[in-house]
């Protein structure tokens, strides 16, 4: 199976996105149908959201059909396109970095929401790991990354748990 | 005039002046950090103001308010990350200017425009507050509804290259703002039985997710962190401002000041919409509209003039009517209320010295903001020289604090994550984010006004098309939407 070109990939994801939004609209319409109209209300609580759901279905259908047409056109001309070059292979590494940063951010939020690790520790670990992943290999300075992570993470923890006591997990 | 002079005497007292300046400085620094906003800082400052005199508390908040609106312009221009939403339009042309090596000029233009906008709205605030507040109170809910629809039409036309996608983004933003307990009927809608959803989607986690966390992810995907930071040309005379610049942008400054102040006066519509409307008008009036989004100075001037003018404009309904002009004004009202001061028409009767002192403090804060930003511009601009691979993780940490600070619930962090990912996806798929975000803010206002109007007319829709104000606003909204469409259709032929 040949990998999709970047343009085709974008259109394919757009089709999925529109499909998801159409499904979400129907799901919301189903929920809104259970909302009863108050006898003192001239416009039901569900009226405006329902109208928006229908508008979303129509607009998404238009965009979806357009994307399908573009995808079909792109796949027809795909044979004429040149093979993946160095620039595109470079984008694979940024995609890899993005996945890592996304995963670390989710893990960071999980540790805070479920109070798994003290805020100071999780912040320092998040900062150090993100900086390590994002820094180019030739410019990676362990002292800088370690020093900055500890000072910023420690500073944040001091300010936001001691001076301005936010409900972050403590020690 | 006597009352105003007394207000100045009060605002120039050493402690008041010190608190105003400190507020402006902290506001600028916080506004410059994406994810941290003036609203969040004021929310965090509220408990501290319990220990202050009422006037001192209020001037400190006004200082933060003014500083935070302008502080965000630095990161909007240098890093393509607006510190606050009101700097979003500044980013559209400010960042391309920085990429072209004109960062210092973009900042200087923005600051000058901010001062002009701030001074213009101060004049309106000080001299015309009472008559304008009387005029604004005559607006019916249907008038407000039509006005919000007009504002949304302006926003959608910003994305004329992808009109349907812009409309889709606005519709989605409007819809996502509505889950929770309906304030009119007290019924839960689109909550799926989750108690956490009863309060709806928080505005702070939404904005932090879309414009701070989402921007980090987008930069990583685009490899921005691997690029060299923009070098500014130090000592280049062409970068500094001259009187000729004021002549060149004179019309734009006057128009944007009027738009900013006018939009700011309207309750619930703050500096975000002011900058959008002003930017759109500047592009429509421009001889070179094709340069907008590619480093047009007119875009930066229009946006910064209007968003600062809106601050003064928004203070008019806040002080005179007790109706918040923006999110930050809600917090200002809260600060007044916790000090047992009742905002509204009686404020000028019972606490006239405080009201005029606040008006005087706003002028002092505007001037101080310009001095501080210009004096520290080199230092603030140095943010751009910090490698992004070091800065981006810090922005993630700031985003978590920003989303968490106002509500302090786990839900706010999940919302921040979700909207960060949605923002990344929408940007990658070329859906405009501005209509999405603006509709998220204005949507609930439009719905509430429509329903209030319906209650007042016992279910009669006719005022929407028989009353002159809604009719005129709808016609303008239609023309605003139809013109770019017909333009693009003609261009295709």
XYZ file of C-alpha atoms in Angstrom:
664
model
C 0.000 0.000 0.000
C 1.433 3.374 -1.053
C 1.563 6.050 1.676
C -0.746 9.031 1.098
C 0.759 12.300 -0.063
C 0.584 15.140 2.533
C -2.304 16.808 0.666
C -4.245 13.557 0.359
C -3.580 12.770 4.014
C -4.947 16.182 5.018
C -8.112 15.658 2.978
C -8.558 12.136 4.386
C -8.257 13.464 7.956
C -10.674 16.285 7.084
C -13.219 13.720 5.892
C -12.873 11.877 9.213
C -13.158 15.165 11.127
C -16.335 16.176 9.265
C -17.759 12.692 9.759
C -17.034 12.928 13.467
C -18.725 16.335 13.706
C -21.806 15.093 11.841
C -22.035 12.107 14.208
C -21.533 14.428 17.196
C -24.330 16.692 15.918
C -26.774 13.780 15.702
C -25.669 12.621 19.158
C -26.310 16.116 20.563
C -29.663 16.338 18.767
C -30.657 13.098 20.448
C -29.704 14.538 23.855
C -31.483 17.829 23.115
C -34.683 16.035 22.150
C -35.003 15.030 25.832
C -34.971 18.655 27.029
C -38.515 19.774 27.824
C -39.814 23.227 27.021
C -40.655 25.342 30.050
C -44.254 26.694 30.026
C -42.843 30.160 30.818
C -40.352 30.075 27.948
C -41.144 31.238 24.422
C -37.964 29.712 23.036
C -37.025 26.243 24.319
C -33.596 25.593 25.852
C -32.938 23.174 23.022
C -34.005 25.499 20.171
C -30.753 27.384 19.505
C -28.410 24.367 20.035
C -30.638 22.215 17.786
C -30.560 24.836 15.030
C -26.776 24.968 15.361
C -26.536 21.159 15.162
C -28.511 21.155 11.910
C -26.365 23.983 10.539
C -23.276 21.993 11.496
C -24.591 18.900 9.696
C -25.245 20.884 6.492
C -21.912 22.738 6.555
C -19.931 19.593 7.371
C -21.652 17.730 4.541
C -20.572 20.443 2.089
C -16.963 20.388 3.327
C -16.936 16.574 3.403
C -18.134 16.260 -0.209
C -15.591 18.865 -1.307
C -12.780 17.009 0.504
C -13.834 13.684 -1.062
C -13.699 15.311 -4.491
C -10.231 16.761 -3.804
C -9.007 13.424 -2.430
C -10.244 11.655 -5.553
C -8.520 14.233 -7.785
C -5.277 14.046 -5.793
C -5.195 10.243 -5.896
C -5.710 10.351 -9.695
C -2.671 12.612 -10.109
C -0.588 10.915 -7.395
C 1.402 8.958 -9.954
C 2.769 12.201 -11.380
C 4.007 13.427 -7.979
C 7.667 13.137 -7.053
C 8.686 10.766 -4.263
C 9.039 11.800 -0.609
C 11.998 14.154 -0.247
C 14.220 15.136 2.663
C 11.871 17.921 3.773
C 9.011 15.485 4.207
C 11.180 12.982 6.025
C 12.073 15.911 8.318
C 8.372 16.387 9.043
C 8.212 12.792 10.253
C 10.608 13.672 13.069
C 8.488 16.684 14.100
C 5.407 14.421 14.077
C 7.321 12.052 16.362
C 8.217 14.977 18.638
C 4.587 16.135 18.625
C 3.382 12.700 19.725
C 5.896 12.692 22.570
C 5.015 16.213 23.698
C 1.298 15.349 23.549
C 1.834 12.186 25.590
C 3.971 13.988 28.190
C 1.398 16.805 28.504
C -1.405 14.294 29.047
C 0.701 12.441 31.636
C 1.473 15.765 33.363
C -2.242 16.632 33.598
C -3.049 13.109 34.845
C -0.473 13.417 37.665
C -2.011 16.745 38.738
C -5.665 15.715 38.428
C -5.164 12.444 40.328
C -2.524 13.877 42.734
C -0.092 11.090 41.805
C 3.111 13.095 42.151
C 3.826 16.438 43.907
C 3.384 19.385 41.545
C 7.039 20.450 41.874
C 8.292 16.989 40.844
C 5.876 16.542 37.945
C 6.631 20.046 36.620
C 10.404 19.532 36.748
C 10.083 16.137 35.045
C 7.732 17.520 32.378
C 10.025 20.459 31.626
C 13.179 18.333 31.484
C 11.664 15.650 29.264
C 10.042 18.140 26.855
C 13.260 20.167 26.562
C 15.275 17.001 25.921
C 12.905 15.878 23.163
C 12.633 19.283 21.477
C 16.301 20.351 21.653
C 18.378 19.579 18.554
C 21.004 16.946 19.369
C 23.954 19.241 18.656
C 22.564 21.993 20.909
C 21.419 19.803 23.782
C 23.035 20.969 27.013
C 22.203 18.751 29.958
C 23.314 21.395 32.479
C 21.057 24.029 30.895
C 18.088 21.676 30.650
C 18.534 20.410 34.204
C 19.158 23.886 35.668
C 16.265 25.536 33.857
C 13.836 22.715 34.679
C 14.679 22.766 38.376
C 14.625 26.561 38.676
C 11.409 27.085 36.672
C 9.649 24.025 38.102
C 10.736 24.837 41.647
C 9.809 28.506 41.184
C 6.374 27.624 39.822
C 5.779 25.219 42.694
C 6.817 27.843 45.258
C 4.693 30.624 43.746
C 1.591 28.581 42.976
C 1.473 26.352 46.020
C 2.996 28.600 48.718
C 2.446 32.279 47.804
C -0.746 31.862 45.753
C -2.100 28.596 47.122
C -3.699 26.872 44.164
C -4.992 23.335 44.791
C -2.007 21.622 43.144
C -0.788 18.366 44.734
C 1.861 19.026 47.387
C 4.462 16.822 49.060
C -14.230 69.016 35.694
C -13.858 69.639 39.424
C -14.754 66.022 40.145
C -12.221 64.869 37.571
C -9.473 67.029 39.085
C -10.298 65.582 42.483
C -10.040 62.151 40.934
C -6.558 62.987 39.632
C -5.543 64.249 43.079
C -6.631 60.921 44.522
C -4.965 58.852 41.795
C -1.680 60.750 42.101
C -1.302 60.040 45.811
C 1.979 58.116 46.287
C 0.459 54.756 47.263
C -2.219 54.926 44.542
C 0.368 55.879 41.912
C 2.739 53.131 43.040
C -0.008 50.511 42.912
C -1.118 51.690 39.449
C 2.441 51.498 38.092
C 3.056 48.122 39.748
C -0.219 46.842 38.308
C 0.720 48.027 34.814
C 4.178 46.432 35.015
C 2.916 43.092 36.307
C 0.082 43.220 33.768
C 2.534 43.759 30.899
C 4.755 40.876 32.032
C 1.800 38.534 32.551
C 0.145 39.656 29.315
C 3.374 38.893 27.479
C 3.319 35.280 28.666
C 0.954 33.187 26.528
C -1.516 31.354 28.700
C -1.375 33.866 31.503
C -3.891 36.673 31.152
C -4.946 39.788 32.954
C -8.200 38.078 33.946
C -6.305 35.243 35.602
C -3.950 37.624 37.399
C -6.830 39.781 38.620
C -8.624 36.647 39.823
C -5.483 35.708 41.760
C -5.126 39.264 43.073
C -8.716 39.499 44.353
C -7.989 37.765 47.691
C -5.006 40.099 48.208
C -7.197 43.180 47.621
C -9.259 42.243 50.694
C -6.445 43.797 52.733
C -6.335 47.042 50.717
C -8.414 50.207 50.795
C -11.158 50.058 48.122
C -9.575 52.742 45.934
C -6.125 51.134 46.110
C -7.603 47.771 45.143
C -9.413 49.276 42.180
C -6.420 51.232 40.797
C -4.193 48.145 41.047
C -6.760 46.165 39.044
C -7.116 48.942 36.440
C -3.312 48.963 36.093
C -3.215 45.204 35.513
C -6.127 45.487 33.064
C -4.399 48.132 30.908
C -0.988 46.444 31.123
C -2.235 42.975 30.253
C -4.064 44.136 27.100
C -0.839 45.619 25.736
C 1.637 43.128 27.213
C 0.334 40.419 24.898
C 1.380 42.339 21.807
C 5.043 41.479 22.387
C 4.568 37.715 22.155
C 1.962 38.134 19.402
C 4.558 39.931 17.281
C 7.687 38.028 18.289
C 6.421 34.506 18.844
C 3.089 34.282 16.987
C 1.486 33.572 20.330
C -0.903 36.292 21.438
C -0.548 36.788 25.188
C -4.261 37.592 25.254
C -7.067 37.012 22.759
C -7.326 40.750 22.092
C -3.857 40.575 20.499
C -4.923 37.864 18.068
C -5.447 40.307 15.193
C -2.146 42.056 15.969
C -0.427 38.712 15.461
C -1.798 38.332 11.911
C 0.410 41.160 10.625
C 2.796 41.731 13.531
C 4.400 38.313 13.236
C 5.010 38.576 9.459
C 6.554 42.009 10.141
C 8.913 40.421 12.682
C 9.806 37.709 10.176
C 10.700 40.464 7.707
C 13.088 41.962 10.295
C 10.705 44.768 11.311
C 9.894 43.565 14.845
C 10.970 46.794 16.571
C 8.858 48.890 14.228
C 5.866 46.594 14.753
C 6.210 46.977 18.537
C 6.682 50.757 18.321
C 3.627 51.095 16.053
C 1.572 48.885 18.366
C 2.513 50.893 21.462
C 1.806 54.236 19.755
C -1.530 52.901 18.516
C -2.334 51.579 22.006
C -1.702 55.019 23.528
C -3.818 56.798 20.909
C -6.656 54.287 21.399
C -6.362 54.516 25.179
C -6.363 58.332 25.200
C -9.298 58.547 22.783
C -11.419 56.212 24.868
C -10.368 58.033 28.042
C -11.741 61.255 26.585
C -15.041 59.527 25.888
C -15.014 57.900 29.319
C -14.297 61.160 31.132
C -16.459 63.561 29.127
C -19.336 61.556 27.690
C -19.791 58.687 30.141
C -23.190 59.757 31.322
C -24.928 60.561 27.987
C -23.439 57.481 26.300
C -24.525 55.201 29.113
C -28.028 56.659 28.781
C -28.007 55.901 25.042
C -26.725 52.348 25.562
C -29.450 51.586 28.081
C -32.044 52.178 25.354
C -30.829 49.110 23.464
C -33.426 46.348 23.533
C -32.399 42.658 23.737
C -33.286 42.286 20.040
C -30.916 45.157 19.237
C -28.152 43.363 21.151
C -28.924 40.096 19.381
C -28.671 41.782 15.991
C -25.432 43.450 17.063
C -23.854 40.130 18.059
C -24.932 38.610 14.730
C -23.255 41.558 12.988
C -20.071 40.972 14.991
C -20.141 37.270 14.016
C -20.671 38.220 10.359
C -17.569 40.397 10.569
C -15.586 37.511 12.043
C -16.655 34.997 9.410
C -15.791 37.351 6.549
C -12.220 37.402 7.873
C -11.892 33.925 6.393
C -13.104 34.780 2.889
C -10.609 32.326 1.362
C -12.474 29.520 3.147
C -15.900 31.015 3.820
C -17.669 27.695 4.450
C -14.901 26.534 6.782
C -15.097 29.892 8.603
C -18.857 29.553 8.970
C -18.438 25.958 10.137
C -15.838 27.012 12.723
C -18.133 29.800 14.007
C -21.097 27.398 14.246
C -18.994 24.852 16.137
C -17.671 27.536 18.515
C -21.221 28.784 19.177
C -22.485 25.231 19.830
C -19.625 24.287 22.168
C -20.329 27.356 24.301
C -23.856 26.190 25.136
C -23.537 22.945 27.205
C -24.429 23.220 30.883
C -27.340 24.474 32.945
C -29.439 26.817 30.834
C -29.651 30.040 32.895
C -33.133 30.766 31.551
C -34.917 27.484 32.262
C -32.431 25.920 34.756
C -32.398 22.723 32.664
C -29.219 20.797 31.907
C -28.524 20.469 28.187
C -25.772 18.606 26.322
C -24.210 17.512 29.630
C -24.926 13.760 29.210
C -25.481 13.494 32.954
C -21.985 14.645 33.933
C -22.222 16.998 36.926
C -18.874 18.547 35.933
C -20.477 19.723 32.697
C -23.254 21.655 34.464
C -21.157 24.825 34.574
C -20.344 24.434 30.889
C -16.957 24.764 29.244
C -14.822 27.297 31.134
C -13.682 30.269 29.095
C -10.159 30.324 30.549
C -9.299 26.636 29.892
C -10.810 27.088 26.428
C -8.613 30.052 25.550
C -5.487 28.687 27.205
C -5.992 25.386 25.378
C -6.636 26.954 21.972
C -4.101 29.756 22.011
C -1.288 28.640 24.324
C -1.163 24.839 24.521
C -2.501 24.413 20.969
C 0.071 26.929 19.713
C 2.874 24.918 21.346
C 1.710 21.728 19.623
C 1.339 23.560 16.328
C 4.870 24.959 16.601
C 6.264 21.504 17.288
C 4.421 20.061 14.279
C 5.616 22.885 12.017
C 9.168 22.595 13.340
C 9.154 26.265 14.436
C 11.280 25.366 17.464
C 14.058 24.201 15.140
C 14.164 27.481 13.219
C 16.469 30.332 14.149
C 14.748 33.198 16.004
C 14.008 36.355 14.046
C 16.893 38.814 14.157
C 15.845 42.444 14.598
C 17.963 45.092 12.924
C 19.238 47.218 15.810
C 19.852 50.885 15.062
C 17.998 50.855 11.769
C 16.386 54.315 11.492
C 13.647 53.040 9.223
C 12.354 51.045 12.181
C 11.636 54.067 14.409
C 8.458 56.152 14.285
C 8.197 59.670 12.889
C 5.406 62.225 12.649
C 4.892 61.054 9.067
C 3.736 57.699 10.417
C 0.993 59.412 12.403
C -0.093 61.235 9.225
C -0.025 57.985 7.231
C -2.099 56.114 9.782
C -4.188 59.113 10.949
C -7.448 57.979 9.398
C -6.935 54.431 10.617
C -6.182 55.664 14.167
C -9.315 57.831 14.311
C -11.554 55.124 12.809
C -10.160 52.377 15.052
C -10.454 54.574 18.165
C -14.118 55.229 17.393
C -14.777 51.542 16.626
C -12.884 50.378 19.731
C -14.608 52.793 22.076
C -18.024 52.173 20.511
C -17.716 48.386 20.628
C -16.223 48.530 24.142
C -19.238 50.446 25.430
C -21.562 47.638 24.375
C -21.848 45.231 27.303
C -20.299 41.804 26.906
C -18.405 42.704 23.755
C -14.871 43.572 24.810
C -11.563 44.345 23.185
C -11.466 41.023 21.275
C -14.354 41.982 19.003
C -13.196 45.581 18.806
C -9.878 44.489 17.309
C -11.608 42.085 14.871
C -14.108 44.681 13.634
C -11.455 47.380 13.390
C -9.031 45.074 11.546
C -11.746 44.076 9.055
C -12.676 47.702 8.431
C -9.018 48.662 7.987
C -8.652 45.945 5.370
C -11.830 46.995 3.582
C -10.689 50.649 3.530
C -7.120 49.789 2.533
C -5.755 50.443 -0.953
C -3.682 47.272 -0.596
C -5.956 44.728 1.161
C -3.900 41.863 -0.274
C -1.019 42.841 2.067
C -3.122 42.092 5.160
C -1.874 38.970 6.890
C 1.532 39.417 5.275
C 2.907 42.258 7.416
C 0.595 45.226 6.773
C 1.256 48.050 9.249
C -2.402 49.130 8.988
C -3.473 45.779 10.464
C -1.256 46.164 13.535
C -2.362 49.782 14.057
C -6.081 48.983 13.676
C -5.970 46.048 16.059
C -3.956 47.712 18.853
C -5.802 51.043 18.674
C -9.171 49.330 18.940
C -8.366 46.832 21.676
C -6.998 49.571 23.948
C -9.841 51.940 23.105
C -12.242 49.150 24.045
C -10.804 49.025 27.590
C -11.921 52.614 28.238
C -15.178 52.021 26.403
C -15.908 48.894 28.427
C -15.404 50.834 31.671
C -18.408 53.049 30.799
C -21.177 50.411 31.185
C -19.194 48.786 34.002
C -19.080 51.936 36.111
C -22.211 53.756 34.994
C -24.589 50.812 34.612
C -23.011 48.003 36.619
C -23.022 45.882 33.459
C -19.621 44.327 32.678
C -18.153 45.334 29.346
C -15.846 42.315 29.225
C -14.575 39.304 31.203
C -12.049 41.451 33.074
C -14.779 43.959 33.940
C -16.673 41.136 35.647
C -13.697 40.780 37.982
C -13.505 44.557 38.470
C -17.171 44.565 39.470
C -16.457 41.704 41.868
C -13.631 43.717 43.436
C -15.949 46.706 43.923
C -18.704 44.525 45.359
C -16.452 42.815 47.919
C -15.544 46.285 49.163
C -19.267 47.077 49.585
C -19.283 49.545 46.690
C -22.326 49.219 44.451
C -21.447 49.749 40.784
C -24.083 51.374 38.608
C -25.702 54.800 38.296
C -25.483 55.336 42.067
C -21.697 54.915 41.987
C -21.269 58.479 40.733
C -23.697 59.753 43.375
C -22.440 57.823 46.404
C -18.745 57.354 45.541
C -18.076 60.024 42.933
C -14.487 60.538 44.119
C -13.755 56.826 43.662
C -15.410 56.732 40.216
C -13.487 59.765 38.952
C -10.313 58.560 40.679
C -10.630 55.330 38.725
C -11.103 57.278 35.484
C -7.965 59.292 36.284
C -6.054 56.104 37.132
C -6.984 54.686 33.724
C -5.276 57.631 31.982
C -2.188 57.316 34.194
C -2.063 53.568 33.503
C -2.304 54.122 29.723
C 0.642 56.556 29.722
C 2.625 54.337 32.099
C 1.989 51.329 29.865
C 3.553 53.101 26.874
C 6.604 54.204 28.866
C 7.153 50.765 30.409
C 6.690 48.818 27.154
C 8.985 51.153 25.199
C 11.581 51.205 27.994
C 11.581 47.436 28.307
C 10.846 46.574 24.663
C 14.429 45.462 24.065
C 14.245 43.230 27.124
C 10.790 41.937 26.280
C 11.803 41.383 22.656
C 14.716 39.289 23.929
C 12.136 36.573 24.558
C 12.367 35.874 20.818
C 16.072 35.098 21.127
C 15.468 32.450 23.767
C 15.467 29.104 21.928
C 11.899 27.926 21.489
C 12.818 24.395 22.521
C 13.452 25.842 26.004
C 10.475 28.203 25.969
C 7.765 25.834 24.694
C 7.863 23.454 27.697
C 7.638 26.493 30.006
C 4.542 27.621 28.074
C 3.019 24.176 28.671
C 3.602 24.601 32.422
C 2.124 28.143 32.240
C -0.877 26.819 30.297
C -1.625 24.310 33.044
C -1.442 27.074 35.669
C -3.535 29.423 33.506
C -6.261 26.832 32.950
C -6.254 25.713 36.578
C -5.991 29.075 38.390
C -9.449 30.500 37.794
C -11.548 27.390 38.468
C -9.141 24.989 40.167
C -10.989 21.885 38.960
C -9.641 18.778 37.185
C -12.239 19.436 34.483
C -10.502 22.687 33.524
C -7.274 20.802 32.732
C -9.090 18.217 30.595
C -10.832 21.052 28.737
C -7.461 22.762 28.184
C -5.965 19.543 26.764
C -8.996 18.839 24.552
C -9.118 22.337 23.068
C -5.361 22.364 22.567
C -5.629 19.225 20.449
C -8.728 20.540 18.649
C -6.939 23.829 17.931
C -3.968 21.938 16.488
C -6.221 19.791 14.294
C -8.263 22.745 13.057
C -5.159 24.763 12.253
C -3.601 21.826 10.372
C -6.843 21.315 8.425
C -6.918 25.062 7.641
C -10.022 25.968 9.621
C -9.792 29.576 10.852
C -9.551 29.737 14.641
C -10.735 33.338 15.096
C -14.417 32.696 14.141
C -14.388 29.595 16.348
C -13.071 31.441 19.412
C -15.118 34.602 18.956
C -18.353 32.644 18.420
C -17.574 30.718 21.599
C -17.604 34.010 23.530
C -20.466 35.751 21.744
C -22.755 32.761 21.177
C -24.246 32.547 24.674
C -24.775 36.327 24.697
C -26.698 36.138 21.417
C -28.881 33.311 22.701
C -29.581 35.026 26.028
C -30.534 38.310 24.353
C -32.822 36.589 21.852
C -34.632 34.716 24.607
C -34.964 37.804 26.800
C -36.416 39.666 23.820
C -38.878 36.852 23.216
C -39.957 36.993 26.872
C -40.520 40.737 26.614
C -42.652 40.455 23.466
C -44.487 37.296 24.578
C -43.044 35.232 21.747
C -43.331 37.851 19.006
C -40.407 37.786 16.540
C -41.517 40.824 14.552
C -39.298 43.428 16.324
C -36.333 41.697 14.672
C -37.491 42.959 11.266
C -39.784 45.859 12.099
C -37.623 47.817 14.561
C -35.066 50.082 12.839
C -31.923 49.135 14.832
C -32.090 45.316 14.389
C -33.173 45.739 10.773
C -30.263 48.039 9.921
C -27.783 45.789 11.761
C -29.063 42.690 9.951
C -28.804 44.442 6.584
C -25.210 45.468 7.383
C -24.470 41.894 8.519
C -25.850 40.578 5.229
C -23.840 43.066 3.169
C -20.669 42.357 5.171
C -21.101 38.606 4.493
C -22.196 38.948 0.873
C -19.551 41.421 -0.325
C -16.455 39.187 0.037
C -18.395 36.256 -1.435
C -19.487 38.233 -4.490
C -15.927 39.600 -4.802
C -14.436 36.104 -4.916
C -17.141 34.913 -7.351
C -16.387 37.841 -9.665
C -12.659 37.181 -9.374
C -13.202 33.536 -10.432
C -15.084 34.689 -13.553
